[in-house]
mmCIF file of C-alpha atoms in Angstrom:
data_model
loop_
_atom_site.group_PDB
_atom_site.id
_atom_site.type_symbol
_atom_site.label_atom_id
_atom_site.label_comp_id
_atom_site.label_asym_id
_atom_site.label_seq_id
_atom_site.Cartn_x
_atom_site.Cartn_y
_atom_site.Cartn_z
ATOM 1 C CA MET A 48 19.034 -7.549 18.304
ATOM 2 C CA THR A 49 16.884 -6.744 21.343
ATOM 3 C CA ILE A 50 13.792 -4.636 20.711
ATOM 4 C CA SER A 51 12.540 -2.424 23.498
ATOM 5 C CA TYR A 52 8.926 -1.353 23.699
ATOM 6 C CA ASN A 53 6.962 1.466 25.205
ATOM 7 C CA GLY A 54 3.226 2.071 25.272
ATOM 8 C CA SER A 55 3.073 4.722 22.576
ATOM 9 C CA LEU A 56 5.422 2.830 20.261
ATOM 10 C CA GLN A 57 3.378 -0.381 20.512
ATOM 11 C CA LYS A 58 0.309 1.491 19.355
ATOM 12 C CA ALA A 59 2.067 3.024 16.366
ATOM 13 C CA THR A 60 4.442 0.411 14.897
ATOM 14 C CA PHE A 61 5.131 -3.194 14.043
ATOM 15 C CA PHE A 62 8.593 -4.730 13.863
ATOM 16 C CA LEU A 63 9.562 -6.743 10.784
ATOM 17 C CA THR A 64 11.996 -9.656 10.903
ATOM 18 C CA GLY A 65 14.566 -10.932 8.430
ATOM 19 C CA PHE A 66 16.292 -14.244 9.091
ATOM 20 C CA GLN A 67 16.228 -14.409 12.868
ATOM 21 C CA GLY A 68 19.507 -15.577 14.349
ATOM 22 C CA LEU A 69 21.372 -14.782 11.123
ATOM 23 C CA GLU A 70 21.450 -10.987 11.482
ATOM 24 C CA ALA A 71 25.255 -10.957 11.107
ATOM 25 C CA LEU A 72 24.855 -12.576 7.675
ATOM 26 C CA HIS A 73 22.116 -10.256 6.385
ATOM 27 C CA GLY A 74 24.636 -8.462 4.151
ATOM 28 C CA TRP A 75 25.486 -11.730 2.405
ATOM 29 C CA ILE A 76 21.861 -12.896 2.354
ATOM 30 C CA SER A 77 20.917 -9.657 0.605
ATOM 31 C CA ILE A 78 23.035 -10.598 -2.437
ATOM 32 C CA PRO A 79 20.729 -13.362 -3.784
ATOM 33 C CA PHE A 80 17.666 -11.253 -2.912
ATOM 34 C CA CYS A 81 19.087 -8.257 -4.819
ATOM 35 C CA SER A 82 19.823 -10.551 -7.762
ATOM 36 C CA ILE A 83 16.254 -11.885 -7.700
ATOM 37 C CA TYR A 84 14.681 -8.423 -7.486
ATOM 38 C CA LEU A 85 16.922 -7.103 -10.281
ATOM 39 C CA THR A 86 16.093 -10.092 -12.502
ATOM 40 C CA VAL A 87 12.363 -9.668 -11.839
ATOM 41 C CA ILE A 88 12.448 -5.975 -12.739
ATOM 42 C CA VAL A 89 14.641 -6.353 -15.846
ATOM 43 C CA GLY A 90 12.811 -9.474 -17.062
ATOM 44 C CA ASN A 91 9.303 -8.066 -16.771
ATOM 45 C CA LEU A 92 10.294 -4.659 -18.167
ATOM 46 C CA THR A 93 11.871 -6.466 -21.140
ATOM 47 C CA ILE A 94 8.621 -8.343 -21.802
ATOM 48 C CA LEU A 95 6.637 -5.089 -21.573
ATOM 49 C CA HIS A 96 9.077 -3.240 -23.848
ATOM 50 C CA ILE A 97 8.989 -5.941 -26.532
ATOM 51 C CA ILE A 98 5.182 -6.126 -26.536
ATOM 52 C CA HIS A 99 4.870 -2.331 -26.597
ATOM 53 C CA THR A 100 7.367 -1.715 -29.429
ATOM 54 C CA ASP A 101 6.506 -4.656 -31.710
ATOM 55 C CA VAL A 102 3.204 -4.067 -33.533
ATOM 56 C CA THR A 103 2.963 -7.738 -34.554
ATOM 57 C CA LEU A 104 2.594 -8.636 -30.874
ATOM 58 C CA HIS A 105 -0.430 -6.402 -30.362
ATOM 59 C CA GLU A 106 -2.714 -9.420 -29.994
ATOM 60 C CA PRO A 107 -4.889 -10.665 -27.092
ATOM 61 C CA MET A 108 -2.385 -13.304 -25.931
ATOM 62 C CA TYR A 109 0.382 -10.722 -25.561
ATOM 63 C CA TYR A 110 -1.888 -8.108 -23.988
ATOM 64 C CA PHE A 111 -2.639 -10.627 -21.228
ATOM 65 C CA LEU A 112 1.078 -11.382 -20.937
ATOM 66 C CA ALA A 113 1.711 -7.650 -20.475
ATOM 67 C CA MET A 114 -0.915 -7.600 -17.692
ATOM 68 C CA LEU A 115 0.881 -10.501 -16.011
ATOM 69 C CA ALA A 116 4.240 -8.710 -16.274
ATOM 70 C CA LEU A 117 2.777 -5.511 -14.772
ATOM 71 C CA THR A 118 1.237 -7.494 -11.907
ATOM 72 C CA ASP A 119 4.527 -9.277 -11.214
ATOM 73 C CA LEU A 120 6.367 -5.946 -11.202
ATOM 74 C CA GLY A 121 3.880 -4.505 -8.740
ATOM 75 C CA LEU A 122 4.110 -7.535 -6.462
ATOM 76 C CA CYS A 123 7.914 -7.347 -6.516
ATOM 77 C CA LEU A 124 8.013 -3.605 -5.766
ATOM 78 C CA SER A 125 5.498 -3.926 -2.910
ATOM 79 C CA THR A 126 7.919 -6.071 -0.863
ATOM 80 C CA LEU A 127 11.271 -4.686 -2.064
ATOM 81 C CA PRO A 128 11.557 -1.613 0.267
ATOM 82 C CA THR A 129 11.010 -3.504 3.528
ATOM 83 C CA VAL A 130 12.983 -6.630 2.561
ATOM 84 C CA LEU A 131 16.087 -4.751 1.438
ATOM 85 C CA GLY A 132 15.595 -2.185 4.209
ATOM 86 C CA ILE A 133 16.094 -4.949 6.774
ATOM 87 C CA PHE A 134 19.027 -6.617 4.994
ATOM 88 C CA TRP A 135 20.914 -3.403 4.179
ATOM 89 C CA PHE A 136 20.030 -0.906 6.902
ATOM 90 C CA ASP A 137 18.468 -3.048 9.660
ATOM 91 C CA VAL A 138 15.297 -0.915 9.457
ATOM 92 C CA ARG A 139 12.730 -3.057 11.257
ATOM 93 C CA GLU A 140 10.091 -0.562 12.340
ATOM 94 C CA ILE A 141 7.064 -0.006 10.120
ATOM 95 C CA THR A 142 4.115 2.174 11.064
ATOM 96 C CA ILE A 143 0.725 0.518 11.206
ATOM 97 C CA PRO A 144 -0.715 2.603 8.304
ATOM 98 C CA ALA A 145 2.332 1.732 6.155
ATOM 99 C CA CYS A 146 2.028 -1.933 7.146
ATOM 100 C CA PHE A 147 -1.669 -2.047 6.240
ATOM 101 C CA THR A 148 -0.939 -0.294 2.931
ATOM 102 C CA GLN A 149 1.721 -2.857 2.047
ATOM 103 C CA LEU A 150 -0.627 -5.666 3.072
ATOM 104 C CA PHE A 151 -3.341 -4.251 0.792
ATOM 105 C CA PHE A 152 -1.064 -4.164 -2.258
ATOM 106 C CA ILE A 153 0.486 -7.606 -1.661
ATOM 107 C CA HIS A 154 -2.877 -9.355 -1.303
ATOM 108 C CA THR A 155 -4.591 -7.335 -4.058
ATOM 109 C CA LEU A 156 -1.850 -8.028 -6.599
ATOM 110 C CA SER A 157 -1.826 -11.733 -5.690
ATOM 111 C CA LEU A 158 -5.547 -11.896 -6.490
ATOM 112 C CA VAL A 159 -5.042 -9.859 -9.671
ATOM 113 C CA GLU A 160 -2.442 -12.402 -10.811
ATOM 114 C CA SER A 161 -4.933 -15.212 -10.271
ATOM 115 C CA SER A 162 -7.507 -13.290 -12.352
ATOM 116 C CA VAL A 163 -4.984 -12.635 -15.133
ATOM 117 C CA LEU A 164 -4.120 -16.340 -15.276
ATOM 118 C CA LEU A 165 -7.836 -17.073 -15.675
ATOM 119 C CA SER A 166 -8.067 -14.502 -18.504
ATOM 120 C CA MET A 167 -5.089 -16.146 -20.204
ATOM 121 C CA SER A 168 -6.780 -19.558 -19.983
ATOM 122 C CA ILE A 169 -9.887 -18.054 -21.597
ATOM 123 C CA ASP A 170 -7.645 -16.690 -24.351
ATOM 124 C CA ARG A 171 -6.206 -20.193 -24.986
ATOM 125 C CA TYR A 172 -9.687 -21.735 -24.887
ATOM 126 C CA VAL A 173 -11.067 -19.348 -27.523
ATOM 127 C CA ALA A 174 -7.923 -19.648 -29.700
ATOM 128 C CA ILE A 175 -8.075 -23.462 -29.784
ATOM 129 C CA CYS A 176 -11.779 -24.276 -29.442
ATOM 130 C CA ASN A 177 -13.215 -21.409 -31.485
ATOM 131 C CA PRO A 178 -10.370 -19.958 -33.598
ATOM 132 C CA LEU A 179 -12.606 -18.407 -36.271
ATOM 133 C CA ARG A 180 -14.220 -16.107 -33.689
ATOM 134 C CA TYR A 181 -11.005 -15.357 -31.792
ATOM 135 C CA SER A 182 -10.613 -11.750 -32.958
ATOM 136 C CA MET A 183 -14.354 -11.088 -32.553
ATOM 137 C CA VAL A 184 -14.563 -12.476 -29.013
ATOM 138 C CA LEU A 185 -11.347 -10.994 -27.598
ATOM 139 C CA THR A 186 -11.585 -7.438 -28.869
ATOM 140 C CA PRO A 187 -9.343 -4.693 -27.395
ATOM 141 C CA ALA A 188 -12.327 -3.189 -25.579
ATOM 142 C CA ARG A 189 -13.233 -6.539 -24.017
ATOM 143 C CA ILE A 190 -9.618 -7.179 -22.980
ATOM 144 C CA ILE A 191 -9.516 -3.778 -21.235
ATOM 145 C CA LYS A 192 -12.766 -4.619 -19.428
ATOM 146 C CA MET A 193 -11.336 -7.977 -18.324
ATOM 147 C CA GLY A 194 -8.209 -6.276 -16.977
ATOM 148 C CA LEU A 195 -10.148 -3.562 -15.140
ATOM 149 C CA SER A 196 -12.604 -6.086 -13.682
ATOM 150 C CA SER A 197 -9.672 -8.145 -12.358
ATOM 151 C CA ILE A 198 -8.247 -5.099 -10.572
ATOM 152 C CA LEU A 199 -11.637 -3.937 -9.300
ATOM 153 C CA ARG A 200 -12.662 -7.359 -7.984
ATOM 154 C CA SER A 201 -9.366 -7.861 -6.175
ATOM 155 C CA ALA A 202 -9.178 -4.352 -4.693
ATOM 156 C CA LEU A 203 -12.784 -4.367 -3.447
ATOM 157 C CA LEU A 204 -12.397 -7.765 -1.791
ATOM 158 C CA ILE A 205 -9.098 -6.855 -0.073
ATOM 159 C CA LEU A 206 -10.141 -3.314 0.920
ATOM 160 C CA PRO A 207 -12.043 -4.431 4.075
ATOM 161 C CA LEU A 208 -8.987 -6.253 5.490
ATOM 162 C CA PRO A 209 -7.086 -3.152 6.734
ATOM 163 C CA PHE A 210 -10.289 -1.866 8.354
ATOM 164 C CA LEU A 211 -10.962 -5.235 10.007
ATOM 165 C CA LEU A 212 -7.405 -5.181 11.380
ATOM 166 C CA LYS A 213 -7.644 -1.537 12.443
ATOM 167 C CA ARG A 214 -10.442 -2.284 14.929
ATOM 168 C CA PHE A 215 -8.179 -4.607 16.975
ATOM 169 C CA GLN A 216 -6.071 -3.790 20.008
ATOM 170 C CA TYR A 217 -2.607 -5.336 19.644
ATOM 171 C CA CYS A 218 -1.574 -6.088 23.217
ATOM 172 C CA ARG A 219 0.773 -8.956 22.321
ATOM 173 C CA SER A 220 4.206 -8.747 20.724
ATOM 174 C CA HIS A 221 4.348 -6.443 17.729
ATOM 175 C CA VAL A 222 7.124 -8.466 16.091
ATOM 176 C CA LEU A 223 6.139 -9.981 12.732
ATOM 177 C CA ALA A 224 7.778 -13.149 11.453
ATOM 178 C CA HIS A 225 8.466 -11.807 7.943
ATOM 179 C CA ALA A 226 10.076 -8.818 6.280
ATOM 180 C CA TYR A 227 6.674 -7.641 5.025
ATOM 181 C CA CYS A 228 3.091 -7.458 6.311
ATOM 182 C CA LEU A 229 0.502 -10.198 5.748
ATOM 183 C CA HIS A 230 -3.098 -10.333 6.967
ATOM 184 C CA LEU A 231 -2.882 -13.820 8.483
ATOM 185 C CA GLU A 232 0.140 -12.940 10.592
ATOM 186 C CA ILE A 233 -1.070 -9.536 11.824
ATOM 187 C CA MET A 234 -4.492 -10.765 12.918
ATOM 188 C CA LYS A 235 -2.852 -13.411 15.144
ATOM 189 C CA LEU A 236 -1.308 -10.588 17.195
ATOM 190 C CA ALA A 237 -4.732 -9.222 18.155
ATOM 191 C CA CYS A 238 -6.033 -9.547 21.729
ATOM 192 C CA SER A 239 -9.696 -10.073 20.785
ATOM 193 C CA SER A 240 -11.569 -12.630 18.689
ATOM 194 C CA ILE A 241 -10.419 -12.917 15.064
ATOM 195 C CA THR A 242 -13.331 -15.093 13.895
ATOM 196 C CA VAL A 243 -14.669 -12.448 11.495
ATOM 197 C CA ASN A 244 -11.231 -12.049 9.887
ATOM 198 C CA HIS A 245 -10.866 -15.817 9.544
ATOM 199 C CA ILE A 246 -14.276 -16.204 7.900
ATOM 200 C CA TYR A 247 -13.823 -13.221 5.592
ATOM 201 C CA GLY A 248 -10.318 -14.371 4.607
ATOM 202 C CA LEU A 249 -11.647 -17.822 3.670
ATOM 203 C CA PHE A 250 -14.504 -16.190 1.741
ATOM 204 C CA VAL A 251 -12.065 -14.044 -0.271
ATOM 205 C CA VAL A 252 -9.829 -17.015 -1.109
ATOM 206 C CA ALA A 253 -12.812 -19.191 -2.074
ATOM 207 C CA CYS A 254 -14.442 -16.665 -4.402
ATOM 208 C CA THR A 255 -11.202 -15.602 -6.103
ATOM 209 C CA VAL A 256 -8.414 -18.172 -6.134
ATOM 210 C CA GLY A 257 -10.871 -21.053 -5.648
ATOM 211 C CA VAL A 258 -13.198 -19.992 -8.473
ATOM 212 C CA ASP A 259 -10.311 -18.985 -10.762
ATOM 213 C CA SER A 260 -8.475 -22.301 -10.368
ATOM 214 C CA LEU A 261 -11.694 -24.238 -10.980
ATOM 215 C CA LEU A 262 -12.445 -22.280 -14.175
ATOM 216 C CA ILE A 263 -8.840 -22.684 -15.375
ATOM 217 C CA PHE A 264 -9.134 -26.446 -14.869
ATOM 218 C CA LEU A 265 -12.463 -26.461 -16.730
ATOM 219 C CA SER A 266 -11.052 -24.462 -19.644
ATOM 220 C CA TYR A 267 -8.170 -26.909 -20.043
ATOM 221 C CA ALA A 268 -10.540 -29.868 -19.855
ATOM 222 C CA LEU A 269 -12.447 -28.348 -22.797
ATOM 223 C CA ILE A 270 -9.187 -27.557 -24.612
ATOM 224 C CA LEU A 271 -7.999 -31.144 -24.172
ATOM 225 C CA ARG A 272 -11.288 -32.502 -25.502
ATOM 226 C CA THR A 273 -10.994 -30.282 -28.587
ATOM 227 C CA VAL A 274 -7.325 -31.171 -29.145
ATOM 228 C CA LEU A 275 -7.995 -34.921 -28.909
ATOM 229 C CA SER A 276 -10.648 -34.579 -31.611
ATOM 230 C CA ILE A 277 -8.053 -33.252 -34.082
ATOM 231 C CA ALA A 278 -7.073 -35.991 -36.538
ATOM 232 C CA SER A 279 -3.497 -34.896 -37.243
ATOM 233 C CA ARG A 280 -0.948 -35.701 -34.525
ATOM 234 C CA GLN A 281 1.239 -32.763 -35.569
ATOM 235 C CA GLU A 282 -1.671 -30.316 -35.297
ATOM 236 C CA ARG A 283 -2.529 -31.699 -31.854
ATOM 237 C CA LEU A 284 1.026 -31.083 -30.687
ATOM 238 C CA GLN A 285 1.037 -27.582 -32.171
ATOM 239 C CA ALA A 286 -2.206 -26.729 -30.366
ATOM 240 C CA LEU A 287 -0.930 -28.056 -27.037
ATOM 241 C CA ASN A 288 2.412 -26.299 -27.488
ATOM 242 C CA THR A 289 0.658 -22.909 -27.434
ATOM 243 C CA CYS A 290 -0.545 -23.726 -23.901
ATOM 244 C CA VAL A 291 2.769 -24.877 -22.400
ATOM 245 C CA SER A 292 3.893 -21.411 -21.219
ATOM 246 C CA HIS A 293 0.556 -20.704 -19.564
ATOM 247 C CA ILE A 294 0.415 -24.129 -17.860
ATOM 248 C CA CYS A 295 3.917 -23.534 -16.442
ATOM 249 C CA THR A 296 2.870 -20.103 -15.178
ATOM 250 C CA VAL A 297 -0.258 -21.526 -13.532
ATOM 251 C CA LEU A 298 1.839 -24.187 -11.772
ATOM 252 C CA LEU A 299 4.393 -21.560 -10.679
ATOM 253 C CA PHE A 300 1.615 -19.519 -9.077
ATOM 254 C CA TYR A 301 -0.635 -22.148 -7.489
ATOM 255 C CA THR A 302 1.998 -24.686 -6.326
ATOM 256 C CA PRO A 303 3.814 -22.289 -3.916
ATOM 257 C CA MET A 304 0.430 -20.946 -2.755
ATOM 258 C CA ILE A 305 -0.803 -24.448 -1.877
ATOM 259 C CA GLY A 306 2.563 -25.305 -0.307
ATOM 260 C CA LEU A 307 2.515 -22.175 1.844
ATOM 261 C CA SER A 308 -1.083 -22.878 2.950
ATOM 262 C CA LEU A 309 -0.160 -26.442 3.950
ATOM 263 C CA VAL A 310 2.903 -25.243 5.867
ATOM 264 C CA HIS A 311 0.824 -22.648 7.759
ATOM 265 C CA ARG A 312 -1.947 -25.154 8.480
ATOM 266 C CA PHE A 313 -0.029 -28.340 9.319
ATOM 267 C CA GLY A 314 3.627 -27.315 9.658
ATOM 268 C CA GLU A 315 3.741 -25.790 13.133
ATOM 269 C CA HIS A 316 6.410 -28.358 14.109
ATOM 270 C CA LEU A 317 8.622 -27.411 11.139
ATOM 271 C CA PRO A 318 11.641 -25.115 11.643
ATOM 272 C CA ARG A 319 10.871 -21.416 11.283
ATOM 273 C CA ILE A 320 13.254 -21.179 8.330
ATOM 274 C CA VAL A 321 10.894 -23.433 6.318
ATOM 275 C CA HIS A 322 7.989 -21.022 6.846
ATOM 276 C CA LEU A 323 10.202 -18.088 5.830
ATOM 277 C CA LEU A 324 11.530 -19.750 2.691
ATOM 278 C CA MET A 325 8.055 -20.864 1.589
ATOM 279 C CA SER A 326 6.722 -17.324 1.956
ATOM 280 C CA TYR A 327 9.601 -15.909 -0.112
ATOM 281 C CA VAL A 328 9.114 -18.638 -2.735
ATOM 282 C CA TYR A 329 5.411 -17.755 -2.967
ATOM 283 C CA LEU A 330 6.042 -14.031 -3.467
ATOM 284 C CA LEU A 331 9.265 -14.033 -5.515
ATOM 285 C CA VAL A 332 9.432 -17.202 -7.627
ATOM 286 C CA PRO A 333 6.404 -16.524 -9.916
ATOM 287 C CA PRO A 334 7.547 -12.956 -10.820
ATOM 288 C CA LEU A 335 11.080 -14.278 -11.306
ATOM 289 C CA MET A 336 10.217 -17.292 -13.455
ATOM 290 C CA ASN A 337 7.290 -16.015 -15.555
ATOM 291 C CA PRO A 338 9.434 -13.855 -17.918
ATOM 292 C CA ILE A 339 11.969 -16.682 -18.203
ATOM 293 C CA VAL A 340 9.256 -19.225 -19.067
ATOM 294 C CA TYR A 341 7.673 -16.994 -21.718
ATOM 295 C CA SER A 342 11.067 -16.038 -23.143
ATOM 296 C CA MET A 343 12.046 -19.685 -23.544
ATOM 297 C CA LYS A 344 8.721 -21.266 -24.537
ATOM 298 C CA THR A 345 7.142 -18.531 -26.696
ATOM 299 C CA LYS A 346 8.849 -18.366 -30.089
ATOM 300 C CA GLN A 347 7.760 -14.814 -30.934
ATOM 301 C CA ILE A 348 9.099 -13.416 -27.637
ATOM 302 C CA ARG A 349 12.312 -15.445 -27.906
ATOM 303 C CA ILE A 350 13.023 -14.234 -31.454
ATOM 304 C CA ARG A 351 12.479 -10.585 -30.561
ATOM 305 C CA ILE A 352 14.695 -10.779 -27.483
ATOM 306 C CA ALA A 353 17.413 -12.350 -29.648
ATOM 307 C CA LYS A 354 17.051 -9.508 -32.156
ATOM 308 C CA LYS A 355 17.323 -6.889 -29.401
ATOM 309 C CA LEU A 356 20.492 -8.548 -28.122
ATOM 310 C CA GLU A 357 21.958 -8.619 -31.637
ATOM 311 C CA ILE A 358 21.273 -4.894 -32.026
ATOM 312 C CA VAL A 359 22.988 -4.169 -28.686
ATOM 313 C CA LYS A 360 26.016 -6.264 -29.704
ATOM 314 C CA SER A 361 26.289 -4.550 -33.089
ATOM 315 C CA LEU A 362 26.167 -1.106 -31.416
ATOM 316 C CA LYS A 363 28.973 -2.125 -29.045
ATOM 317 C CA CYS A 364 31.049 -3.373 -31.948
ATOM 318 C CA PHE A 365 30.438 -0.130 -33.839
ATOM 319 C CA ARG A 366 31.723 1.889 -30.885
#
């Protein structure tokens, strides 16, 4: 598809891109993306429903899991309109205010997820290293404060980005390489110096994802030291087993993020399809896999999902 420009249009819009060169196949490509989005929505809503309706799951660990599910839902819904809009209706234009709004939510929710993963590691640390004080340390009021501080920290740090981008003149091509808006990509289209954006972007990553990952690593180092001091082998395995779901979730979040950073930094010679796939993996795989991981590895969640399915089957049989 050829995109024509005029002066007023360039000032008002960006153009999103699906899989360039495969526009004729966008209808077929949309099928796996629809399946992924549907699975993300159903999976995370199922986790939220089970935690909300089952009083026995009203504990700190499951409150943090509910926060993670809400964050994943938000991240999924922030990209869904533009991604499916391109694949289904070939809608490529996005106004600059809408683009900056989408950018704000994508980056904010990514940082919130990092904060929630840190909160979950703190939960595991207190449960294993100081179990007698678990209910006193992680009170409902403190959990709410942790959740609100995660949102506030992320939103305040990302809020300057749209304003930093707004000051630029975009005299180059307004065509973005993805089906959604990202800060790194938009700032490269600017005509003037982007040094401030580069420095501020690195600062945000360092004081959020960098600090969070370091504290998560530290918490697990302390957990491992405590577990190794337990005499019984069975008790050691039981303690470690409570961390498996969270460790998988941490790997699902940080591995694609590191991979995407390496591809952007050192992969300029790689085919464009690699950059596209890595960006989709980063944004879609964690929300897709997190409910699956917790459903399979957390006994309480698995049992309650099985019970819900049994109830549905019995109702169908009754009809």
